[in-house]
Amino acid sequence: MAAPRNCDLIIRNALVLTMDGRRTVHSAGAIAVTGHSIAAVGPEAVVLHSWQAAQTIDAKGGIVHPGFIDAHLHVNAQTCRGFFRGDTSKGGGVGPNYADWKAALGPEDERAAAALASVEMLRHGITTFVEPGSAFDPDAVAEATQSAGVRCSLADPYLWDDTGLMSAIPGLLSDSLAKRVQPDRDRCLKLLGGQLFRNRDKDGITHGHVALYGEGTASDELLRAAKACAHRAGVVLNSHIGYDLDLAAAMEKRWGRPRFEHLAELGVIGPNTTFVHMNLIRDEEVQLILSSGLTIVWCPLAYMSRGTPLRAPTRLPEMKMRGAPVALGTDSARQCSSGDAGFLALHLAAEAGQPLVSEGVLEMLTLGGAHAAGLQNIIGSIEPGKRADIVMRSTRLAELGPGIDPAHQLIAVGHGPTADTVMVNGHIVMRDGHSTRVDETAVIAAARVSAQRMAERLGLKPPGAWPRAA
Ligand SMILES: [Zn+2]
């Protein structure tokens, strides 16, 4: 009989949702981890027979799943919570708008926001996020996420060269923002691919991709250049499209035909294209989208919070059912917490008459998210060879009881900050629900200082509808 092989760590006594090709669930499972990667997963008896390790974690029968992926997070918005409530995109308010806030962010503010987001995400079982080219200082974000041990993919800031259609969403543009990140083709063409150096470290947790701001702000030339750059580098091209229905209609008018027809002709859609929002899909575009292989990121809160369901019920559960890779994103966590997207998707799909089951939502949060990030070869499931990004849920919280149906329990009920132990890239970055890497109290304090500093910088009044006593 062969002697057990050595690995670095074994997780045992686990209810493992592998998300492998067959979606195998191990009721009494174990996982062997070596270095950054998963060496084996299977029934506990089989894994323990073949592997031994100096360190063992007893999951106590709790749910263990691949780290979730937030496929769309403007991470620097984490600290503007409260200052910009509701739908700010249509503008009309007095004083600085949300775009002015963005334009005033310094690297120290982006670092503080990314640190806050990282701690919050891990507690919700999210181990990876995609920052879609809205951080002005990607190095500051990388510094914070690496400190906390969170995986992310970054892109160059605000690649746009035509803001003509943004009159549909005036609250997302300001003179200050246009000055900081000029809508200028030369600037964009020079920056394109500037974050791809991060992919040189094949074992790292900070990746790079190509992103356009999108939503009608890119010329055909910029669209083609971005797609070519992503194609050459073997990464995804990420872009907003269809966040705002009026803007989508304006794009159709400008192009004189359905948007996806135009984008297909430009050669912009394909398996390495990730489009975010997609709140408007015409009947004649469905087949084009399905056959292109592009990945869709649904941001349920952004869809719901702007009254979009009343004007154009989502078709994304239908697209998933018909075989499109669909992921979930938070967009900005101004009005929600990380980890709410799956719960919202479950119920918004039901409201739109296209019910999703919890298993479908789990696929969006793992395999779909990995596709959206272009990282499907290394994350998204617990399988040998993939990176060890693994979440162990608590067994002490009522939200995860009685635990008869793990997928449903996790998505519909226990979707909050119920992670107990989290591993990213083979390292334990959270234990007993707390970061092993950073001082969480200091992270929260720094976020508060940043928010106060930003309020002073912009002359924003303390938020809240009610008078504050001294
Ligand atoms: Zn967005």
Tab-separated table of C-alpha atoms and ligand atoms in Angstrom:
chain	number	residue	atom	x	y	z
A	1	MET	CA	0.000	0.000	0.000
A	2	ALA	CA	1.412	3.419	-0.975
A	3	ALA	CA	2.307	5.741	1.891
A	4	PRO	CA	0.284	8.961	2.155
A	5	ARG	CA	1.811	11.903	0.301
A	6	ASN	CA	2.695	15.069	2.118
A	7	CYS	CA	0.729	18.270	1.621
A	8	ASP	CA	0.677	21.533	3.564
A	9	LEU	CA	-2.824	21.472	4.981
A	10	ILE	CA	-5.926	19.316	5.104
A	11	ILE	CA	-9.479	20.561	5.615
A	12	ARG	CA	-11.598	17.714	6.951
A	13	ASN	CA	-15.094	17.058	8.304
A	14	ALA	CA	-16.465	19.362	5.613
A	15	LEU	CA	-19.680	19.571	3.607
A	16	VAL	CA	-17.923	20.429	0.351
A	17	LEU	CA	-19.672	22.123	-2.562
A	18	THR	CA	-16.983	21.522	-5.175
A	19	MET	CA	-18.609	23.291	-8.169
A	20	ASP	CA	-16.741	20.850	-10.393
A	21	GLY	CA	-18.123	19.759	-13.770
A	22	ARG	CA	-20.643	17.441	-12.111
A	23	ARG	CA	-21.259	19.850	-9.203
A	24	THR	CA	-20.204	17.095	-6.804
A	25	VAL	CA	-21.130	17.628	-3.159
A	26	HIS	CA	-19.159	15.695	-0.549
A	27	SER	CA	-21.243	15.312	2.612
A	28	ALA	CA	-18.221	14.150	4.570
A	29	GLY	CA	-15.420	15.570	2.512
A	30	ALA	CA	-11.838	16.691	2.798
A	31	ILE	CA	-9.481	18.886	0.803
A	32	ALA	CA	-5.694	18.656	0.584
A	33	VAL	CA	-3.801	21.870	-0.106
A	34	THR	CA	-0.192	22.189	-1.243
A	35	GLY	CA	1.413	25.592	-1.755
A	36	HIS	CA	-1.036	27.855	-3.564
A	37	SER	CA	-3.118	25.025	-4.955
A	38	ILE	CA	-5.620	22.310	-4.259
A	39	ALA	CA	-3.962	18.897	-4.385
A	40	ALA	CA	-7.033	16.732	-3.837
A	41	VAL	CA	-10.696	16.829	-2.893
A	42	GLY	CA	-13.015	13.941	-2.178
A	43	PRO	CA	-14.620	11.820	0.510
A	44	GLU	CA	-12.710	12.308	3.755
A	45	ALA	CA	-11.714	8.655	4.024
A	46	VAL	CA	-10.176	8.728	0.555
A	47	VAL	CA	-8.297	12.011	1.014
A	48	LEU	CA	-6.966	11.078	4.466
A	49	HIS	CA	-5.826	7.738	3.116
A	50	SER	CA	-3.747	9.400	0.413
A	51	TRP	CA	-2.552	12.617	2.047
A	52	GLN	CA	-1.020	13.749	5.312
A	53	ALA	CA	-0.237	17.241	6.554
A	54	ALA	CA	1.238	18.973	9.557
A	55	GLN	CA	-1.797	21.247	9.752
A	56	THR	CA	-5.408	20.104	9.752
A	57	ILE	CA	-8.534	22.240	9.972
A	58	ASP	CA	-11.720	20.625	11.226
A	59	ALA	CA	-14.630	22.290	9.400
A	60	LYS	CA	-16.982	20.736	11.995
A	61	GLY	CA	-19.395	19.590	9.319
A	62	GLY	CA	-19.870	23.136	8.026
A	63	ILE	CA	-20.353	24.210	4.414
A	64	VAL	CA	-17.105	24.599	2.493
A	65	HIS	CA	-17.209	26.224	-0.942
A	66	PRO	CA	-14.963	27.882	-3.517
A	67	GLY	CA	-14.395	31.559	-2.704
A	68	PHE	CA	-17.113	33.726	-4.228
A	69	ILE	CA	-16.212	36.243	-6.918
A	70	ASP	CA	-17.641	39.737	-6.990
A	71	ALA	CA	-17.364	40.306	-10.715
A	72	HIS	CA	-17.937	44.051	-10.582
A	73	LEU	CA	-16.972	46.250	-7.666
A	74	HIS	CA	-16.040	49.929	-7.733
A	75	VAL	CA	-13.995	49.400	-4.646
A	76	ASN	CA	-13.225	53.051	-3.952
A	77	ALA	CA	-16.927	53.754	-3.384
A	78	GLN	CA	-16.882	51.824	-0.124
A	79	THR	CA	-16.283	54.945	1.958
A	80	CYS	CA	-18.929	57.229	0.399
A	81	ARG	CA	-21.727	55.283	2.059
A	82	GLY	CA	-24.326	57.695	3.378
A	83	PHE	CA	-23.019	60.719	1.497
A	84	PHE	CA	-24.621	59.654	-1.782
A	85	ARG	CA	-27.807	57.766	-1.127
A	86	GLY	CA	-30.284	56.433	-3.640
A	87	ASP	CA	-29.868	56.805	-7.389
A	88	THR	CA	-27.346	59.588	-7.905
A	89	SER	CA	-26.866	58.964	-11.614
A	90	LYS	CA	-29.630	61.218	-12.879
A	91	GLY	CA	-28.174	64.231	-11.075
A	92	GLY	CA	-30.287	67.177	-10.038
A	93	GLY	CA	-29.000	67.535	-6.488
A	94	VAL	CA	-27.226	70.567	-5.093
A	95	GLY	CA	-23.559	70.647	-4.238
A	96	PRO	CA	-20.883	68.166	-5.256
A	97	ASN	CA	-22.171	65.085	-7.053
A	98	TYR	CA	-20.937	61.515	-6.897
A	99	ALA	CA	-18.517	62.187	-9.769
A	100	ASP	CA	-17.003	65.071	-7.780
A	101	TRP	CA	-16.491	62.640	-4.910
A	102	LYS	CA	-14.623	60.254	-7.152
A	103	ALA	CA	-12.499	63.047	-8.600
A	104	ALA	CA	-11.416	64.121	-5.112
A	105	LEU	CA	-10.160	60.698	-3.984
A	106	GLY	CA	-6.479	60.495	-3.099
A	107	PRO	CA	-4.423	57.296	-2.966
A	108	GLU	CA	-4.820	57.200	0.822
A	109	ASP	CA	-8.613	57.243	0.368
A	110	GLU	CA	-8.582	54.463	-2.200
A	111	ARG	CA	-6.297	52.427	0.057
A	112	ALA	CA	-8.691	52.917	2.991
A	113	ALA	CA	-11.745	52.002	0.915
A	114	ALA	CA	-10.098	48.901	-0.539
A	115	ALA	CA	-8.990	47.754	2.906
A	116	LEU	CA	-12.510	48.175	4.273
A	117	ALA	CA	-13.963	46.309	1.299
A	118	SER	CA	-11.437	43.490	1.649
A	119	VAL	CA	-12.252	42.736	5.265
A	120	GLU	CA	-15.971	42.948	4.519
A	121	MET	CA	-15.757	40.670	1.482
A	122	LEU	CA	-13.858	37.939	3.272
A	123	ARG	CA	-16.475	37.826	6.028
A	124	HIS	CA	-19.055	37.259	3.266
A	125	GLY	CA	-17.046	34.485	1.653
A	126	ILE	CA	-15.851	36.590	-1.288
A	127	THR	CA	-12.207	35.973	-2.079
A	128	THR	CA	-11.910	37.730	-5.458
A	129	PHE	CA	-13.269	40.910	-6.966
A	130	VAL	CA	-12.969	42.640	-10.312
A	131	GLU	CA	-12.271	46.365	-10.187
A	132	PRO	CA	-13.524	47.625	-13.550
A	133	GLY	CA	-11.088	50.463	-14.191
A	134	SER	CA	-12.465	53.044	-11.810
A	135	ALA	CA	-9.638	53.222	-9.272
A	136	PHE	CA	-7.390	56.173	-10.018
A	137	ASP	CA	-4.433	54.608	-8.263
A	138	PRO	CA	-4.483	50.842	-8.868
A	139	ASP	CA	-1.267	50.497	-6.841
A	140	ALA	CA	-3.058	51.814	-3.752
A	141	VAL	CA	-5.828	49.243	-4.226
A	142	ALA	CA	-3.292	46.461	-4.806
A	143	GLU	CA	-1.447	47.403	-1.642
A	144	ALA	CA	-4.594	47.180	0.483
A	145	THR	CA	-5.916	43.976	-1.050
A	146	GLN	CA	-2.556	42.230	-0.842
A	147	SER	CA	-2.274	43.204	2.827
A	148	ALA	CA	-5.663	41.654	3.549
A	149	GLY	CA	-4.965	38.680	1.268
A	150	VAL	CA	-7.823	39.242	-1.188
A	151	ARG	CA	-7.497	38.347	-4.868
A	152	CYS	CA	-8.498	40.982	-7.414
A	153	SER	CA	-8.138	42.028	-11.018
A	154	LEU	CA	-7.365	45.643	-11.846
A	155	ALA	CA	-7.560	47.794	-14.958
A	156	ASP	CA	-6.460	51.262	-16.019
A	157	PRO	CA	-8.652	54.128	-14.848
A	158	TYR	CA	-11.467	55.594	-16.886
A	159	LEU	CA	-10.703	54.693	-20.439
A	160	TRP	CA	-13.244	56.801	-22.303
A	161	ASP	CA	-13.015	59.162	-25.220
A	162	ASP	CA	-16.556	60.388	-25.794
A	163	THR	CA	-18.892	61.510	-23.032
A	164	GLY	CA	-21.523	62.873	-25.414
A	165	LEU	CA	-24.227	60.422	-24.354
A	166	MET	CA	-23.647	60.853	-20.651
A	167	SER	CA	-26.330	63.532	-20.518
A	168	ALA	CA	-28.564	60.542	-19.732
A	169	ILE	CA	-26.626	59.993	-16.507
A	170	PRO	CA	-25.386	63.490	-15.602
A	171	GLY	CA	-24.793	62.609	-11.957
A	172	LEU	CA	-21.934	60.332	-13.003
A	173	LEU	CA	-20.028	63.103	-14.747
A	174	SER	CA	-18.574	66.364	-13.467
A	175	ASP	CA	-16.052	68.920	-14.652
A	176	SER	CA	-13.725	67.729	-11.919
A	177	LEU	CA	-13.896	64.091	-13.077
A	178	ALA	CA	-13.494	65.001	-16.765
A	179	LYS	CA	-10.459	67.060	-15.781
A	180	ARG	CA	-8.885	64.271	-13.747
A	181	VAL	CA	-9.459	61.524	-16.312
A	182	GLN	CA	-9.818	63.325	-19.620
A	183	PRO	CA	-12.133	61.735	-22.166
A	184	ASP	CA	-9.329	61.693	-24.685
A	185	ARG	CA	-8.424	58.963	-27.134
A	186	ASP	CA	-4.663	59.481	-26.984
A	187	ARG	CA	-4.655	59.282	-23.195
A	188	CYS	CA	-6.635	56.033	-23.366
A	189	LEU	CA	-4.545	54.448	-26.113
A	190	LYS	CA	-1.388	55.202	-24.113
A	191	LEU	CA	-2.826	53.705	-20.917
A	192	LEU	CA	-4.364	50.622	-22.534
A	193	GLY	CA	-2.856	47.460	-21.049
A	194	GLY	CA	-1.066	49.371	-18.305
A	195	GLN	CA	-2.155	46.911	-15.601
A	196	LEU	CA	-1.236	43.731	-17.464
A	197	PHE	CA	2.244	43.649	-15.899
A	198	ARG	CA	0.500	42.220	-12.826
A	199	ASN	CA	-0.063	38.936	-14.688
A	200	ARG	CA	3.672	38.241	-14.857
A	201	ASP	CA	3.512	36.804	-11.352
A	202	LYS	CA	1.708	33.569	-12.163
A	203	ASP	CA	1.296	32.733	-8.481
A	204	GLY	CA	0.149	36.181	-7.401
A	205	ILE	CA	-3.240	37.341	-6.180
A	206	THR	CA	-3.355	40.637	-8.077
A	207	HIS	CA	-4.224	40.276	-11.731
A	208	GLY	CA	-4.690	42.730	-14.577
A	209	HIS	CA	-7.258	43.014	-17.341
A	210	VAL	CA	-8.426	45.583	-19.903
A	211	ALA	CA	-11.474	47.691	-19.148
A	212	LEU	CA	-13.346	50.467	-20.846
A	213	TYR	CA	-15.785	52.606	-18.927
A	214	GLY	CA	-18.233	51.794	-21.723
A	215	GLU	CA	-21.905	52.759	-21.573
A	216	GLY	CA	-21.545	54.619	-24.876
A	217	THR	CA	-18.353	56.473	-23.932
A	218	ALA	CA	-15.949	54.711	-26.294
A	219	SER	CA	-15.438	55.446	-29.972
A	220	ASP	CA	-15.339	52.514	-32.391
A	221	GLU	CA	-11.580	53.016	-32.585
A	222	LEU	CA	-11.115	52.759	-28.836
A	223	LEU	CA	-13.423	49.725	-28.657
A	224	ARG	CA	-11.395	47.929	-31.320
A	225	ALA	CA	-8.058	48.866	-29.746
A	226	ALA	CA	-9.157	47.646	-26.317
A	227	LYS	CA	-10.439	44.364	-27.681
A	228	ALA	CA	-7.193	43.802	-29.601
A	229	CYS	CA	-5.125	44.589	-26.510
A	230	ALA	CA	-7.133	42.122	-24.382
A	231	HIS	CA	-6.940	39.467	-27.097
A	232	ARG	CA	-3.148	39.775	-27.421
A	233	ALA	CA	-2.686	39.466	-23.674
A	234	GLY	CA	-5.190	36.635	-23.231
A	235	VAL	CA	-7.262	38.624	-20.731
A	236	VAL	CA	-10.830	39.848	-20.709
A	237	LEU	CA	-12.133	43.136	-22.019
A	238	ASN	CA	-14.547	44.439	-19.411
A	239	SER	CA	-17.087	47.188	-20.049
A	240	HIS	CA	-20.359	48.617	-18.760
A	241	ILE	CA	-23.293	48.397	-21.137
A	242	GLY	CA	-26.978	48.816	-20.440
A	243	TYR	CA	-26.822	50.248	-16.920
A	244	ASP	CA	-29.158	53.011	-17.978
A	245	LEU	CA	-32.071	52.334	-20.302
A	246	ASP	CA	-32.171	55.886	-21.694
A	247	LEU	CA	-28.491	55.695	-22.484
A	248	ALA	CA	-28.970	52.310	-24.130
A	249	ALA	CA	-31.659	53.872	-26.339
A	250	ALA	CA	-29.301	56.761	-27.159
A	251	MET	CA	-26.613	54.265	-28.197
A	252	GLU	CA	-29.093	52.526	-30.493
A	253	LYS	CA	-29.980	55.861	-32.033
A	254	ARG	CA	-26.346	56.805	-32.538
A	255	TRP	CA	-25.458	53.483	-34.121
A	256	GLY	CA	-28.757	53.215	-36.011
A	257	ARG	CA	-29.267	49.600	-35.003
A	258	PRO	CA	-29.328	47.247	-31.992
A	259	ARG	CA	-26.163	47.728	-29.925
A	260	PHE	CA	-24.978	44.141	-30.046
A	261	GLU	CA	-25.245	44.081	-33.816
A	262	HIS	CA	-22.892	47.033	-33.988
A	263	LEU	CA	-20.505	45.577	-31.406
A	264	ALA	CA	-20.467	42.214	-33.177
A	265	GLU	CA	-19.581	43.870	-36.443
A	266	LEU	CA	-16.737	45.729	-34.738
A	267	GLY	CA	-15.473	42.357	-33.477
A	268	VAL	CA	-15.793	43.470	-29.880
A	269	ILE	CA	-17.910	40.628	-28.527
A	270	GLY	CA	-16.532	37.160	-27.961
A	271	PRO	CA	-15.603	34.692	-25.243
A	272	ASN	CA	-13.110	37.098	-23.681
A	273	THR	CA	-15.611	39.947	-23.477
A	274	THR	CA	-17.304	40.694	-20.177
A	275	PHE	CA	-20.246	43.067	-20.287
A	276	VAL	CA	-21.649	44.477	-17.102
A	277	HIS	CA	-25.349	45.259	-16.390
A	278	MET	CA	-27.029	44.279	-19.682
A	279	ASN	CA	-30.329	45.610	-18.375
A	280	LEU	CA	-31.653	45.934	-21.911
A	281	ILE	CA	-31.585	43.014	-24.335
A	282	ARG	CA	-33.759	43.130	-27.455
A	283	ASP	CA	-35.276	39.927	-28.860
A	284	GLU	CA	-33.162	40.269	-31.994
A	285	GLU	CA	-29.980	40.476	-29.876
A	286	VAL	CA	-30.474	37.297	-27.844
A	287	GLN	CA	-29.000	34.870	-30.359
A	288	LEU	CA	-26.097	37.181	-31.102
A	289	ILE	CA	-25.220	37.347	-27.421
A	290	LEU	CA	-25.608	33.609	-26.854
A	291	SER	CA	-23.518	32.615	-29.846
A	292	SER	CA	-20.736	35.097	-29.037
A	293	GLY	CA	-19.841	33.361	-25.760
A	294	LEU	CA	-19.502	36.686	-23.927
A	295	THR	CA	-19.846	36.747	-20.158
A	296	ILE	CA	-22.568	38.825	-18.548
A	297	VAL	CA	-22.262	40.393	-15.112
A	298	TRP	CA	-25.583	41.103	-13.452
A	299	CYS	CA	-25.556	43.740	-10.716
A	300	PRO	CA	-28.934	43.089	-9.080
A	301	LEU	CA	-28.872	46.066	-6.728
A	302	ALA	CA	-27.995	48.535	-9.490
A	303	TYR	CA	-30.830	47.022	-11.539
A	304	MET	CA	-33.350	47.166	-8.714
A	305	SER	CA	-32.492	50.474	-7.081
A	306	ARG	CA	-33.133	52.595	-10.166
A	307	GLY	CA	-36.628	51.340	-10.961
A	308	THR	CA	-35.333	49.362	-13.949
A	309	PRO	CA	-37.548	46.299	-13.261
A	310	LEU	CA	-40.632	48.425	-13.917
A	311	ARG	CA	-39.378	49.473	-17.359
A	312	ALA	CA	-37.440	46.403	-18.535
A	313	PRO	CA	-37.629	43.235	-16.437
A	314	THR	CA	-34.267	41.505	-16.407
A	315	ARG	CA	-33.558	38.815	-18.991
A	316	LEU	CA	-30.364	37.621	-17.352
A	317	PRO	CA	-31.788	34.568	-15.564
A	318	GLU	CA	-33.177	33.580	-18.976
A	319	MET	CA	-29.751	34.126	-20.552
A	320	LYS	CA	-28.171	31.910	-17.928
A	321	MET	CA	-30.806	29.243	-18.461
A	322	ARG	CA	-29.994	29.356	-22.185
A	323	GLY	CA	-26.314	28.751	-21.564
A	324	ALA	CA	-24.644	32.163	-21.299
A	325	PRO	CA	-21.995	32.534	-18.590
A	326	VAL	CA	-23.543	34.911	-16.057
A	327	ALA	CA	-21.758	36.331	-13.012
A	328	LEU	CA	-22.873	38.628	-10.223
A	329	GLY	CA	-21.505	41.976	-9.170
A	330	THR	CA	-22.128	44.517	-6.437
A	331	ASP	CA	-21.326	47.585	-8.594
A	332	SER	CA	-20.754	50.016	-5.758
A	333	ALA	CA	-21.464	48.958	-2.192
A	334	ARG	CA	-22.956	52.348	-1.334
A	335	GLN	CA	-26.343	50.890	-0.488
A	336	CYS	CA	-25.633	47.292	0.303
A	337	SER	CA	-23.004	45.085	1.755
A	338	SER	CA	-20.731	42.729	-0.096
A	339	GLY	CA	-22.398	39.396	-0.430
A	340	ASP	CA	-25.955	40.669	-0.980
A	341	ALA	CA	-25.916	40.133	-4.761
A	342	GLY	CA	-26.790	36.421	-4.683
A	343	PHE	CA	-29.737	36.895	-2.354
A	344	LEU	CA	-31.057	39.767	-4.478
A	345	ALA	CA	-30.590	37.817	-7.717
A	346	LEU	CA	-32.586	34.900	-6.332
A	347	HIS	CA	-35.571	37.088	-5.504
A	348	LEU	CA	-35.390	39.522	-8.416
A	349	ALA	CA	-35.378	36.593	-10.815
A	350	ALA	CA	-38.551	35.309	-9.177
A	351	GLU	CA	-40.086	38.770	-9.447
A	352	ALA	CA	-39.259	38.875	-13.166
A	353	GLY	CA	-40.971	35.506	-13.625
A	354	GLN	CA	-37.739	33.654	-14.412
A	355	PRO	CA	-37.007	31.903	-11.130
A	356	LEU	CA	-33.452	30.890	-10.374
A	357	VAL	CA	-32.624	28.110	-7.986
A	358	SER	CA	-29.930	28.600	-5.357
A	359	GLU	CA	-27.648	26.251	-7.258
A	360	GLY	CA	-27.868	28.595	-10.248
A	361	VAL	CA	-26.949	31.556	-8.076
A	362	LEU	CA	-24.002	29.598	-6.682
A	363	GLU	CA	-22.806	28.972	-10.227
A	364	MET	CA	-22.984	32.711	-10.907
A	365	LEU	CA	-20.966	33.506	-7.778
A	366	THR	CA	-18.231	30.985	-8.539
A	367	LEU	CA	-17.851	29.638	-12.088
A	368	GLY	CA	-19.583	32.631	-13.691
A	369	GLY	CA	-17.466	35.065	-11.706
A	370	ALA	CA	-14.287	33.251	-12.669
A	371	HIS	CA	-15.268	33.558	-16.360
A	372	ALA	CA	-16.055	37.235	-15.967
A	373	ALA	CA	-12.595	37.806	-14.499
A	374	GLY	CA	-10.930	35.656	-17.160
A	375	LEU	CA	-9.590	33.488	-14.335
A	376	GLN	CA	-11.646	30.346	-14.976
A	377	ASN	CA	-8.523	28.206	-15.231
A	378	ILE	CA	-7.383	29.021	-11.709
A	379	ILE	CA	-10.447	29.804	-9.566
A	380	GLY	CA	-14.189	29.168	-9.346
A	381	SER	CA	-14.236	25.576	-8.138
A	382	ILE	CA	-12.573	23.238	-5.682
A	383	GLU	CA	-10.684	20.926	-8.018
A	384	PRO	CA	-7.104	19.649	-8.059
A	385	GLY	CA	-4.783	22.147	-9.712
A	386	LYS	CA	-6.893	25.202	-9.010
A	387	ARG	CA	-5.783	27.828	-6.503
A	388	ALA	CA	-6.797	27.149	-2.944
A	389	ASP	CA	-9.376	29.940	-2.547
A	390	ILE	CA	-11.643	28.189	-0.075
A	391	VAL	CA	-14.336	29.380	2.333
A	392	MET	CA	-15.430	27.518	5.427
A	393	ARG	CA	-18.740	28.741	6.811
A	394	SER	CA	-19.469	28.966	10.494
A	395	THR	CA	-21.307	26.178	12.293
A	396	ARG	CA	-22.211	28.422	15.211
A	397	LEU	CA	-24.676	30.754	13.480
A	398	ALA	CA	-28.436	30.198	13.344
A	399	GLU	CA	-28.590	31.543	9.759
A	400	LEU	CA	-26.828	28.394	8.620
A	401	GLY	CA	-29.156	26.050	10.454
A	402	PRO	CA	-30.640	23.516	10.119
A	403	GLY	CA	-28.383	23.076	7.080
A	404	ILE	CA	-30.450	20.384	5.359
A	405	ASP	CA	-29.994	21.947	1.935
A	406	PRO	CA	-26.568	23.632	1.802
A	407	ALA	CA	-27.014	25.546	-1.485
A	408	HIS	CA	-30.342	27.034	-0.470
A	409	GLN	CA	-29.184	27.701	3.072
A	410	LEU	CA	-26.120	29.565	1.846
A	411	ILE	CA	-27.793	31.752	-0.788
A	412	ALA	CA	-31.263	32.388	0.604
A	413	VAL	CA	-30.603	32.569	4.335
A	414	GLY	CA	-26.993	32.465	5.439
A	415	HIS	CA	-25.590	34.818	2.778
A	416	GLY	CA	-24.392	37.388	5.291
A	417	PRO	CA	-21.019	37.624	7.008
A	418	THR	CA	-21.078	33.987	8.005
A	419	ALA	CA	-17.614	32.909	6.866
A	420	ASP	CA	-15.512	31.455	9.665
A	421	THR	CA	-12.246	30.545	7.968
A	422	VAL	CA	-11.114	31.758	4.575
A	423	MET	CA	-8.140	30.673	2.537
A	424	VAL	CA	-6.839	32.599	-0.474
A	425	ASN	CA	-4.015	31.259	-2.634
A	426	GLY	CA	-3.311	28.609	-0.002
A	427	HIS	CA	-2.974	31.096	2.862
A	428	ILE	CA	-5.414	31.419	5.736
A	429	VAL	CA	-6.492	35.054	5.644
A	430	MET	CA	-9.478	34.803	7.980
A	431	ARG	CA	-9.960	32.657	11.062
A	432	ASP	CA	-12.893	32.653	13.502
A	433	GLY	CA	-14.501	35.349	11.348
A	434	HIS	CA	-11.602	37.782	11.663
A	435	SER	CA	-8.698	38.754	9.467
A	436	THR	CA	-5.425	37.056	10.250
A	437	ARG	CA	-3.590	39.756	8.268
A	438	VAL	CA	-4.849	43.194	9.221
A	439	ASP	CA	-6.144	44.937	12.327
A	440	GLU	CA	-9.843	45.229	11.483
A	441	THR	CA	-10.450	48.004	14.009
A	442	ALA	CA	-7.671	50.062	12.437
A	443	VAL	CA	-9.078	49.414	8.949
A	444	ILE	CA	-12.523	50.668	9.990
A	445	ALA	CA	-11.003	53.688	11.762
A	446	ALA	CA	-8.973	54.587	8.652
A	447	ALA	CA	-12.116	54.371	6.503
A	448	ARG	CA	-13.862	56.763	8.871
A	449	VAL	CA	-10.968	59.210	8.772
A	450	SER	CA	-10.980	59.046	4.963
A	451	ALA	CA	-14.741	59.716	4.796
A	452	GLN	CA	-14.379	62.704	7.115
A	453	ARG	CA	-11.430	64.012	5.102
A	454	MET	CA	-13.414	63.682	1.865
A	455	ALA	CA	-16.413	65.500	3.414
A	456	GLU	CA	-14.129	68.376	4.377
A	457	ARG	CA	-12.431	68.398	0.992
A	458	LEU	CA	-15.783	68.674	-0.802
A	459	GLY	CA	-17.685	70.700	1.777
A	460	LEU	CA	-20.224	67.932	2.282
A	461	LYS	CA	-22.541	68.191	5.266
A	462	PRO	CA	-22.856	65.273	7.667
A	463	PRO	CA	-25.508	63.019	6.123
A	464	GLY	CA	-28.770	61.904	7.697
A	465	ALA	CA	-32.323	63.204	7.553
A	466	TRP	CA	-32.720	63.884	11.252
A	467	PRO	CA	-31.168	66.669	13.319
A	468	ARG	CA	-28.073	65.656	15.224
A	469	ALA	CA	-27.799	66.741	18.830
A	470	ALA	CA	-24.321	67.766	19.889
B	1	ZN	ZN	-20.155	49.790	-12.508
